[in-house]
Coordinates of C-alpha atoms in Angstrom, one line a residue:
Chain F
M1 CA 0.0 0.0 0.0
T2 CA 1.1 3.5 -0.8
D3 CA 0.3 7.1 0.1
Y4 CA -1.5 7.7 -3.2
E5 CA -5.1 9.0 -2.7
F6 CA -6.7 5.8 -4.0
D7 CA -4.8 3.6 -1.6
T8 CA -5.3 5.8 1.4
D9 CA -9.0 6.1 0.6
T10 CA -9.7 2.4 0.0
A11 CA -7.6 1.0 2.9
V12 CA -9.3 -1.6 5.1
E13 CA -8.1 -2.6 8.6
R14 CA -8.7 -6.1 9.9
L15 CA -10.4 -5.9 13.3
A16 CA -11.1 -9.7 13.7
D17 CA -11.7 -12.7 11.6
G18 CA -14.0 -11.6 8.8
V19 CA -14.4 -8.0 10.2
Y20 CA -12.8 -4.9 8.8
S21 CA -13.1 -1.2 9.3
A22 CA -12.7 1.4 6.6
C23 CA -13.3 5.1 6.1
V24 CA -15.3 6.2 3.1
A25 CA -13.7 9.4 1.9
D26 CA -15.5 12.4 0.3
R27 CA -13.0 12.7 -2.5
W28 CA -14.7 10.2 -4.9
S29 CA -18.2 11.5 -4.9
I30 CA -20.8 12.6 -7.3
G31 CA -22.7 15.3 -5.5
Q32 CA -22.9 14.1 -1.9
V33 CA -22.8 10.4 -2.8
P34 CA -19.6 8.4 -2.9
N35 CA -19.2 6.7 -6.3
G36 CA -20.4 3.1 -6.5
G37 CA -17.2 1.8 -8.0
Y38 CA -15.3 3.5 -5.3
T39 CA -17.2 1.8 -2.4
M40 CA -17.0 -1.4 -4.4
A41 CA -13.2 -1.0 -4.5
I42 CA -13.1 -0.8 -0.7
A43 CA -15.2 -3.9 -0.3
Q44 CA -13.0 -5.7 -2.9
R45 CA -10.0 -4.9 -0.6
A46 CA -11.7 -6.8 2.2
L47 CA -12.7 -9.6 -0.2
L48 CA -9.1 -10.2 -1.3
D49 CA -7.6 -9.8 2.1
S50 CA -10.0 -12.3 3.7
L51 CA -9.3 -14.8 1.0
G52 CA -5.6 -14.3 1.0
R53 CA -5.5 -14.1 -2.8
P54 CA -4.1 -11.1 -4.8
D55 CA -6.5 -10.8 -7.7
P56 CA -10.3 -10.5 -8.2
L57 CA -11.6 -12.7 -11.0
T58 CA -15.4 -12.0 -11.0
V59 CA -17.0 -9.6 -8.5
T60 CA -20.6 -8.7 -8.4
A61 CA -21.8 -5.6 -6.4
H62 CA -25.3 -4.8 -5.4
F63 CA -25.8 -1.2 -4.5
L64 CA -28.4 -1.3 -1.8
R65 CA -28.5 2.2 -0.3
P66 CA -26.4 5.2 -1.0
P67 CA -23.2 5.3 1.2
T68 CA -22.0 8.4 2.9
A69 CA -18.6 9.8 3.6
G70 CA -17.5 8.4 7.0
P71 CA -16.6 5.2 8.8
A72 CA -17.8 1.8 7.6
T73 CA -17.6 -1.8 8.8
L74 CA -17.2 -4.7 6.5
H75 CA -18.1 -8.3 7.2
T76 CA -16.7 -11.0 5.0
E77 CA -17.9 -14.6 4.7
Q78 CA -15.8 -17.2 3.0
V79 CA -18.0 -19.2 0.8
R80 CA -15.5 -21.6 -0.8
A81 CA -11.8 -22.0 -0.8
G82 CA -10.4 -24.1 -3.7
R83 CA -6.9 -24.6 -5.1
R84 CA -7.1 -22.1 -7.9
T85 CA -9.9 -19.8 -6.8
A86 CA -11.8 -18.8 -3.6
T87 CA -15.2 -17.2 -3.1
A88 CA -16.5 -14.8 -0.5
A89 CA -19.4 -12.5 0.2
V90 CA -18.8 -9.0 1.7
R91 CA -21.3 -6.7 3.5
L92 CA -20.4 -3.0 3.8
E93 CA -22.3 -1.3 6.6
Q94 CA -22.6 2.2 7.8
D95 CA -24.5 3.2 11.0
G96 CA -25.7 -0.4 11.2
V97 CA -27.3 -0.3 7.7
E98 CA -26.0 -2.4 4.8
R99 CA -25.1 -0.2 1.9
L100 CA -23.3 -2.6 -0.4
R101 CA -23.2 -6.4 -0.9
L102 CA -20.4 -8.1 -2.8
L103 CA -20.1 -11.7 -4.1
G104 CA -16.8 -12.5 -5.7
I105 CA -14.1 -14.9 -6.6
A106 CA -10.4 -14.2 -6.0
T107 CA -7.4 -15.9 -7.6
D108 CA -3.8 -15.4 -8.5
L109 CA -3.4 -14.0 -12.0
S110 CA 0.4 -14.0 -12.0
Q111 CA 0.5 -17.4 -13.6
D112 CA -1.6 -17.3 -16.7
G113 CA -3.4 -13.9 -16.7
G114 CA -3.7 -12.4 -20.1
T115 CA -2.6 -15.3 -22.3
E116 CA -4.7 -14.9 -25.4
G117 CA -6.6 -17.8 -26.9
F118 CA -9.1 -15.9 -29.0
R119 CA -9.9 -12.3 -29.5
A120 CA -12.7 -10.7 -31.4
G121 CA -12.4 -7.1 -30.3
D122 CA -9.9 -4.4 -30.0
P123 CA -9.1 -1.4 -27.8
P124 CA -11.4 1.5 -28.4
D125 CA -10.3 3.6 -31.4
L126 CA -9.2 6.8 -29.6
P127 CA -7.4 9.8 -31.1
P128 CA -4.1 10.7 -29.3
V129 CA -4.6 11.9 -25.7
E130 CA -3.9 15.5 -26.6
E131 CA -6.7 15.5 -29.2
C132 CA -9.2 14.2 -26.7
Q133 CA -11.5 16.2 -24.6
R134 CA -11.2 16.8 -20.8
I135 CA -14.3 17.9 -18.9
S136 CA -14.4 19.4 -15.5
G137 CA -17.3 19.6 -13.3
G138 CA -18.7 16.4 -14.6
S139 CA -22.4 16.0 -14.8
P140 CA -24.4 19.2 -15.2
S141 CA -27.0 17.8 -12.8
V142 CA -24.7 18.0 -9.8
D143 CA -22.1 20.5 -8.6
G144 CA -18.5 19.6 -9.3
P145 CA -18.2 15.9 -8.5
S146 CA -15.1 15.5 -6.4
I147 CA -14.3 12.2 -8.2
S148 CA -13.5 14.2 -11.4
A149 CA -10.5 15.8 -9.6
R150 CA -9.1 12.4 -8.8
F151 CA -9.0 11.2 -12.4
D152 CA -7.4 12.4 -15.6
V153 CA -9.9 11.4 -18.2
A154 CA -9.5 12.4 -21.9
Y155 CA -12.7 11.6 -23.8
H156 CA -13.2 10.8 -27.5
P157 CA -14.0 14.2 -29.0
E158 CA -17.0 12.9 -30.8
H159 CA -18.5 11.6 -27.6
L160 CA -19.9 13.6 -24.7
G161 CA -22.6 15.2 -26.9
W162 CA -24.7 15.7 -23.7
A163 CA -22.0 18.0 -22.3
R164 CA -22.5 20.2 -25.4
G165 CA -26.3 20.1 -25.0
E166 CA -26.5 17.8 -28.0
P167 CA -26.7 14.2 -27.0
T168 CA -25.3 12.0 -29.8
G169 CA -28.1 9.4 -29.6
R170 CA -25.4 6.7 -29.5
P171 CA -25.0 5.4 -25.9
E172 CA -21.2 5.0 -26.1
V173 CA -18.4 6.7 -24.4
A174 CA -14.6 6.0 -24.7
A175 CA -11.7 7.7 -23.0
W176 CA -8.1 7.6 -21.9
V177 CA -8.1 7.1 -18.1
R178 CA -5.5 7.5 -15.4
L179 CA -5.4 8.7 -11.8
A180 CA -4.5 12.3 -11.5
D181 CA -1.8 11.8 -8.9
G182 CA 0.2 9.5 -11.0
R183 CA -0.7 6.2 -9.3
Q184 CA -0.3 3.4 -11.8
P185 CA -3.2 1.1 -12.5
D186 CA -3.7 -2.3 -10.8
V187 CA -6.5 -4.7 -10.2
A188 CA -7.6 -2.9 -7.0
M189 CA -8.5 0.1 -9.1
L190 CA -10.7 -1.7 -11.7
P191 CA -14.1 -1.3 -9.9
I192 CA -13.8 2.5 -9.9
V193 CA -12.2 2.6 -13.4
V194 CA -15.2 0.8 -15.0
D195 CA -17.6 3.2 -13.2
C196 CA -15.7 6.5 -13.6
M197 CA -17.2 7.8 -16.9
P198 CA -20.6 9.5 -17.2
P199 CA -23.5 7.1 -17.8
T200 CA -24.1 6.2 -21.5
A201 CA -27.8 7.1 -20.9
F202 CA -26.7 10.7 -21.0
E203 CA -26.2 10.4 -24.7
L204 CA -29.9 9.3 -25.0
G205 CA -30.9 12.6 -23.4
A206 CA -31.5 11.0 -20.0
V207 CA -29.1 13.3 -18.1
G208 CA -29.6 13.0 -14.4
W209 CA -29.3 10.4 -11.7
V210 CA -28.8 6.9 -13.1
P211 CA -28.6 4.6 -10.1
T212 CA -26.8 1.3 -10.7
L213 CA -28.6 -1.7 -9.2
E214 CA -25.8 -4.2 -9.9
L215 CA -22.4 -4.3 -11.4
T216 CA -20.4 -7.4 -12.3
L217 CA -16.7 -7.0 -13.1
H218 CA -14.6 -9.7 -14.8
V219 CA -10.8 -9.2 -14.4
R220 CA -8.8 -10.7 -17.3
S221 CA -5.2 -9.6 -16.5
R222 CA -3.2 -7.3 -14.4
P223 CA -2.9 -3.9 -16.2
A224 CA 0.5 -2.7 -17.4
P225 CA 1.6 0.7 -16.3
G226 CA 0.5 3.7 -18.2
W227 CA -2.8 5.0 -19.6
L228 CA -5.8 2.8 -19.6
R229 CA -8.4 3.0 -22.4
C230 CA -12.0 2.5 -21.4
V231 CA -15.1 2.2 -23.4
S232 CA -18.7 1.8 -22.2
R233 CA -21.6 1.0 -24.4
S234 CA -25.3 0.2 -24.1
R235 CA -27.6 -1.5 -26.5
F236 CA -31.0 -1.8 -24.8
L237 CA -33.0 0.7 -22.7
T238 CA -36.2 -1.1 -21.9
G239 CA -38.7 -0.7 -19.1
G240 CA -36.6 2.0 -17.5
L241 CA -33.5 -0.3 -17.3
I242 CA -30.3 0.0 -19.2
E243 CA -27.3 -2.3 -19.3
E244 CA -23.8 -0.7 -19.5
D245 CA -21.0 -2.8 -20.8
A246 CA -17.5 -1.5 -20.2
E247 CA -14.1 -2.8 -21.3
V248 CA -10.7 -1.7 -19.9
W249 CA -7.6 -2.1 -22.0
D250 CA -4.0 -1.4 -20.9
S251 CA -1.0 0.2 -22.6
A252 CA 0.2 -3.2 -23.8
D253 CA -3.1 -3.6 -25.8
R254 CA -4.4 -6.3 -23.5
L255 CA -7.9 -6.6 -22.3
V256 CA -7.8 -6.0 -18.6
A257 CA -11.4 -6.2 -17.6
M258 CA -15.0 -6.3 -18.7
S259 CA -18.0 -5.2 -16.7
R260 CA -21.7 -5.0 -17.1
Q261 CA -24.0 -3.0 -14.9
L262 CA -27.8 -2.7 -14.8
A263 CA -29.0 0.8 -14.1
M264 CA -32.3 2.6 -13.7
V265 CA -33.0 5.4 -16.1
P266 CA -35.6 7.9 -15.0
A267 CA -38.5 8.5 -17.4
P268 CA -38.0 11.7 -19.4
R269 CA -40.2 14.5 -18.2
A270 CA -43.2 15.0 -20.5
Chain N
M1 CA -47.4 -24.2 -10.7
T2 CA -48.2 -26.9 -13.2
D3 CA -47.4 -30.6 -13.8
Y4 CA -45.0 -29.8 -16.6
E5 CA -41.5 -31.3 -16.1
F6 CA -39.8 -28.0 -15.5
D7 CA -42.3 -26.9 -12.8
T8 CA -42.2 -30.3 -11.1
D9 CA -38.4 -30.4 -11.1
T10 CA -37.9 -26.8 -9.8
A11 CA -40.5 -26.8 -7.1
V12 CA -39.4 -25.6 -3.7
E13 CA -41.3 -26.2 -0.5
R14 CA -41.1 -23.6 2.4
L15 CA -40.1 -25.3 5.6
A16 CA -39.7 -22.3 7.8
D17 CA -38.8 -18.6 7.4
G18 CA -36.0 -18.5 4.9
V19 CA -35.7 -22.3 4.6
Y20 CA -36.8 -24.3 1.6
S21 CA -36.5 -27.9 0.5
A22 CA -36.2 -29.0 -3.1
C23 CA -35.3 -32.2 -5.1
V24 CA -32.7 -31.8 -7.8
A25 CA -33.9 -34.1 -10.6
D26 CA -31.7 -36.1 -12.9
R27 CA -33.6 -35.0 -16.0
W28 CA -31.7 -31.8 -16.7
S29 CA -28.1 -33.1 -16.5
I30 CA -25.0 -33.2 -18.7
G31 CA -23.4 -36.5 -17.9
Q32 CA -24.0 -37.0 -14.2
V33 CA -24.1 -33.3 -13.4
P34 CA -27.3 -31.3 -13.2
N35 CA -27.1 -28.3 -15.5
G36 CA -26.0 -25.1 -13.8
G37 CA -28.9 -23.1 -15.2
Y38 CA -31.3 -25.7 -13.9
T39 CA -30.0 -25.5 -10.3
M40 CA -30.0 -21.8 -10.6
A41 CA -33.7 -22.0 -11.6
I42 CA -34.5 -23.9 -8.4
A43 CA -32.6 -21.3 -6.3
Q44 CA -34.4 -18.5 -8.2
R45 CA -37.8 -20.0 -7.1
A46 CA -36.7 -19.7 -3.5
L47 CA -35.4 -16.1 -4.1
L48 CA -38.7 -15.0 -5.6
D49 CA -40.9 -16.8 -3.0
S50 CA -38.9 -15.4 0.0
L51 CA -39.2 -11.9 -1.4
G52 CA -42.8 -12.2 -2.4
R53 CA -42.1 -10.7 -5.8
P54 CA -43.0 -12.3 -9.1
D55 CA -40.0 -11.5 -11.4
P56 CA -36.3 -11.7 -11.2
L57 CA -34.5 -8.5 -12.4
T58 CA -30.8 -9.3 -12.0
V59 CA -29.6 -12.6 -10.6
T60 CA -26.0 -13.7 -10.1
A61 CA -25.1 -17.4 -9.5
H62 CA -21.8 -18.7 -8.3
F63 CA -21.3 -22.4 -9.1
L64 CA -19.3 -23.6 -6.1
R65 CA -19.3 -27.4 -6.4
P66 CA -21.2 -29.7 -8.8
P67 CA -24.7 -30.6 -7.5
T68 CA -26.0 -34.1 -7.6
A69 CA -29.5 -35.4 -8.3
G70 CA -31.3 -35.7 -4.9
P71 CA -32.6 -33.6 -2.1
A72 CA -31.4 -30.1 -1.4
T73 CA -31.9 -27.4 1.2
L74 CA -32.1 -23.7 0.4
H75 CA -31.5 -20.9 2.8
T76 CA -32.6 -17.4 1.8
E77 CA -31.5 -14.1 3.4
Q78 CA -33.4 -10.9 2.7
V79 CA -30.8 -8.2 2.1
R80 CA -33.1 -5.3 1.2
A81 CA -36.8 -4.7 0.7
G82 CA -37.7 -1.6 -1.2
R83 CA -40.8 -0.3 -2.8
R84 CA -40.0 -1.3 -6.4
T85 CA -37.3 -4.0 -5.9
A86 CA -36.1 -6.4 -3.2
T87 CA -32.7 -8.2 -2.8
A88 CA -31.9 -11.6 -1.4
A89 CA -29.1 -14.1 -1.2
V90 CA -29.7 -17.8 -1.5
R91 CA -27.6 -20.8 -0.5
L92 CA -28.3 -24.2 -2.1
E93 CA -26.9 -27.0 0.0
Q94 CA -26.7 -30.8 -0.5
D95 CA -25.4 -33.1 2.2
G96 CA -24.5 -30.0 4.2
V97 CA -22.2 -28.7 1.5
E98 CA -23.0 -25.5 -0.4
R99 CA -23.2 -26.1 -4.1
L100 CA -24.6 -22.8 -5.4
R101 CA -24.9 -19.2 -4.1
L102 CA -27.3 -16.7 -5.6
L103 CA -27.5 -12.9 -5.1
G104 CA -30.4 -11.3 -6.9
I105 CA -33.0 -8.7 -7.1
A106 CA -36.7 -9.3 -7.6
T107 CA -39.4 -7.0 -8.8
D108 CA -42.8 -6.9 -10.6
L109 CA -42.4 -6.5 -14.3
S110 CA -46.1 -6.4 -15.0
Q111 CA -46.0 -2.6 -14.9
D112 CA -43.4 -1.4 -17.3
G113 CA -41.5 -4.5 -18.4
G114 CA -40.5 -4.3 -22.0
T115 CA -41.3 -0.7 -22.9
E116 CA -38.6 0.2 -25.3
G117 CA -36.6 3.4 -24.9
F118 CA -33.6 2.5 -27.1
R119 CA -32.6 -0.6 -29.0
A120 CA -29.3 -1.2 -30.9
G121 CA -29.7 -4.9 -31.6
D122 CA -32.1 -7.4 -33.1
P123 CA -33.2 -11.0 -32.5
P124 CA -30.6 -13.4 -34.0
D125 CA -31.1 -13.9 -37.7
L126 CA -32.3 -17.5 -37.8
P127 CA -33.7 -19.4 -40.8
P128 CA -37.2 -20.9 -40.2
V129 CA -37.4 -23.6 -37.6
E130 CA -37.8 -26.4 -40.2
E131 CA -34.5 -25.4 -41.9
C132 CA -32.6 -25.4 -38.6
Q133 CA -30.7 -28.2 -37.1
R134 CA -31.6 -30.5 -34.3
I135 CA -29.0 -32.4 -32.5
S136 CA -29.5 -35.3 -30.1
G137 CA -27.0 -36.7 -27.7
G138 CA -25.5 -33.2 -27.1
S139 CA -21.8 -32.9 -26.4
P140 CA -19.7 -35.7 -27.8
S141 CA -17.7 -35.6 -24.6
V142 CA -20.5 -37.1 -22.5
D143 CA -23.1 -39.7 -23.0
G144 CA -26.5 -38.5 -24.0
P145 CA -27.2 -35.5 -21.7
S146 CA -30.7 -35.9 -20.2
I147 CA -31.2 -32.2 -20.6
S148 CA -31.3 -32.5 -24.4
A149 CA -34.5 -34.5 -24.1
R150 CA -36.2 -31.8 -22.1
F151 CA -35.7 -29.1 -24.8
D152 CA -36.6 -28.7 -28.4
V153 CA -33.7 -26.7 -29.8
A154 CA -33.3 -25.9 -33.5
Y155 CA -29.8 -24.5 -34.2
H156 CA -28.7 -22.2 -37.0
P157 CA -27.5 -24.6 -39.7
E158 CA -24.1 -22.8 -40.1
H159 CA -23.4 -23.1 -36.4
L160 CA -22.5 -26.3 -34.5
G161 CA -19.4 -26.9 -36.6
W162 CA -17.9 -28.8 -33.6
A163 CA -20.7 -31.4 -34.0
R164 CA -19.5 -32.0 -37.6
G165 CA -15.9 -32.3 -36.4
E166 CA -15.2 -28.9 -38.0
P167 CA -15.4 -26.1 -35.4
T168 CA -16.3 -22.8 -37.1
G169 CA -13.7 -20.8 -35.3
R170 CA -16.5 -18.3 -34.5
P171 CA -17.6 -18.7 -30.9
E172 CA -21.3 -18.1 -31.6
V173 CA -24.4 -20.2 -31.4
A174 CA -28.0 -19.3 -32.1
A175 CA -31.2 -21.4 -32.0
W176 CA -34.9 -21.6 -31.7
V177 CA -35.6 -22.8 -28.1
R178 CA -38.7 -24.2 -26.4
L179 CA -39.4 -26.9 -23.8
A180 CA -40.2 -30.3 -25.4
D181 CA -43.3 -30.9 -23.3
G182 CA -45.1 -27.8 -24.6
R183 CA -44.7 -25.6 -21.4
Q184 CA -44.7 -22.0 -22.4
P185 CA -41.8 -19.7 -21.5
D186 CA -41.8 -17.5 -18.4
V187 CA -39.3 -15.7 -16.3
A188 CA -38.8 -18.8 -14.1
M189 CA -37.3 -20.7 -17.0
L190 CA -34.8 -18.0 -18.0
P191 CA -31.8 -19.3 -16.0
I192 CA -31.9 -22.6 -17.8
V193 CA -32.7 -21.1 -21.2
V194 CA -29.6 -19.0 -21.2
D195 CA -27.5 -22.0 -20.2
C196 CA -29.1 -24.7 -22.5
M197 CA -26.9 -24.4 -25.6
P198 CA -23.5 -26.0 -26.0
P199 CA -20.6 -23.7 -24.9
T200 CA -19.4 -21.3 -27.5
A201 CA -15.8 -22.5 -26.7
F202 CA -16.7 -25.7 -28.6
E203 CA -16.4 -23.7 -31.8
L204 CA -12.8 -22.8 -30.9
G205 CA -12.0 -26.5 -30.7
A206 CA -12.2 -26.6 -26.9
V207 CA -14.7 -29.4 -26.8
G208 CA -15.0 -30.8 -23.3
W209 CA -16.0 -29.7 -19.8
V210 CA -16.3 -25.9 -19.7
P211 CA -17.3 -25.2 -16.0
T212 CA -19.0 -21.9 -15.4
L213 CA -17.8 -19.9 -12.4
E214 CA -20.4 -17.2 -12.4
L215 CA -23.5 -16.3 -14.4
T216 CA -25.4 -13.1 -14.2
L217 CA -28.9 -12.9 -15.7
H218 CA -30.7 -9.6 -16.4
V219 CA -34.4 -10.0 -17.1
R220 CA -36.0 -7.3 -19.3
S221 CA -39.5 -8.5 -19.8
R222 CA -41.9 -11.4 -19.4
P223 CA -41.7 -13.6 -22.5
A224 CA -44.7 -14.0 -24.8
P225 CA -45.9 -17.5 -25.5
G226 CA -44.2 -19.4 -28.4
W227 CA -40.7 -20.1 -29.5
L228 CA -37.8 -18.2 -28.0
R229 CA -34.7 -17.3 -30.0
C230 CA -31.4 -17.4 -28.2
V231 CA -28.0 -16.4 -29.2
S232 CA -24.7 -16.8 -27.3
R233 CA -21.4 -15.2 -28.3
S234 CA -17.9 -14.9 -26.9
R235 CA -15.3 -12.3 -27.8
F236 CA -12.3 -13.0 -25.5
L237 CA -10.7 -16.2 -24.4
T238 CA -7.7 -15.2 -22.3
G239 CA -5.8 -16.9 -19.5
G240 CA -8.1 -19.9 -19.8
L241 CA -11.2 -17.8 -19.2
I242 CA -14.0 -17.0 -21.6
E243 CA -17.1 -14.8 -21.3
E244 CA -20.3 -16.0 -22.8
D245 CA -22.9 -13.4 -23.5
A246 CA -26.4 -14.6 -24.3
E247 CA -29.6 -12.9 -25.4
V248 CA -33.1 -14.3 -25.3
W249 CA -35.8 -12.9 -27.6
D250 CA -39.5 -13.8 -27.6
S251 CA -42.1 -14.4 -30.3
A252 CA -43.1 -10.7 -30.1
D253 CA -39.5 -9.7 -31.0
R254 CA -38.9 -8.3 -27.6
L255 CA -35.6 -8.7 -25.7
V256 CA -36.5 -10.9 -22.7
A257 CA -33.1 -11.4 -21.1
M258 CA -29.4 -10.9 -21.3
S259 CA -26.8 -13.0 -19.5
R260 CA -23.1 -13.1 -19.2
Q261 CA -21.1 -16.0 -17.7
L262 CA -17.5 -16.5 -17.0
A263 CA -16.2 -20.0 -17.7
M264 CA -13.0 -21.9 -17.5
V265 CA -11.7 -23.4 -20.8
P266 CA -9.2 -26.3 -20.4
A267 CA -6.0 -25.8 -22.2
P268 CA -5.9 -27.8 -25.5
R269 CA -3.8 -30.9 -25.3
A270 CA -0.4 -30.5 -27.0

């Protein structure tokens, strides 16, 4: 662990077998609400520590109630311990109320992580970083999300139509992504990386609060140092629900992670 | 509940608050092992009953150890009960050993399920049923999976290369799907529907046991009566892991469900 912002703000302290304490910071929020991927990253720390394995493999988070900045208690339950993988559930509570439930598998990716057997997909086609678009202040629906100061995100110049008041109608967003303080990427960061861009629903004109019900992250390899490239796409908005599929690629052109989340999109005002 | 095979074989009986019994049948197996989607369908019954809501919204299953045909006990834990949705975890145990863990959200889709806001995708392009291909006996690696007798599945004639000894190299399979005994589709069936086709990895030459670690199902609407169309695709096989993304469409051309599973692909023999 280091003194970088992300490591300080996701640290967990083991109090007893299966019990951890953490402090949810106010530096990764959108409005007053800590980002879902950020609280998931805290819970993932407890998951990995409790299982004694370095890497997440598949982690599902259910966002039950909005967390707040302040102390949190985490309870881990080992579900299965195998040779190659182990499984645990994690509850993140604040003021005695569960905010987040995790169910995930941990493993050691140092052996075979990233070996390619088949690939039908490439990193997102992004112009050079300097030709991409930075935004500050994030969503127009909230005042200056603190999370936007933690990240250095350079978006595809043809995306982010909503920020120009002209949603593109294509629910896709791609960007170069790194932490602003120079911390290099690793698997601990991935939950917040897949959740750090504005919702794709914004490009459909649904700019506002798009609460995520569930997010599942698949980790494919440990990221190489340098910029990450992220892309997030949706294909179906039905019954007020949208799926958001993200991919994370590293500087060595390797697929690092895939995620899918299910989010609620408020009906447009008539 | 009816006397159809699926309903008989997925029935759960409430023994006490949060405790159910079930009997895992041998009619939905591949070799000696009951299909993962089938045991997930049993656990989903307990999830919905315990939450008192008719429809699954997002359900994640972790396949911990192979189940066997025979009695099972299910324990449900209510995680959150909200106005629109409720969340629970379910453990399925046999002989005191947990085989399957579920984490899922239930809701009532009768209100707004299926209303389309945006769609960038269509049902799989399948020839008429009579021009599609039925297979019996299922995977060549096992003897006559019993599950194949429960389903009527008519595959795209250009898929299933592996069954002709010529894997297509494209990890995609699409088919018309219905239950053989005439039971109409509903949301209870969806876990087994998204898991009823041969693994896409077969088309990459990896014919054999492809154990699923985790499967997440998103339900978008209640299916209309009639044939379902299913498609399953993979894009990345890395480090011995493959994702398999499935879609289920109904006879009214509505997207019924999406699923993604993460499975282990054995390394090819040198």
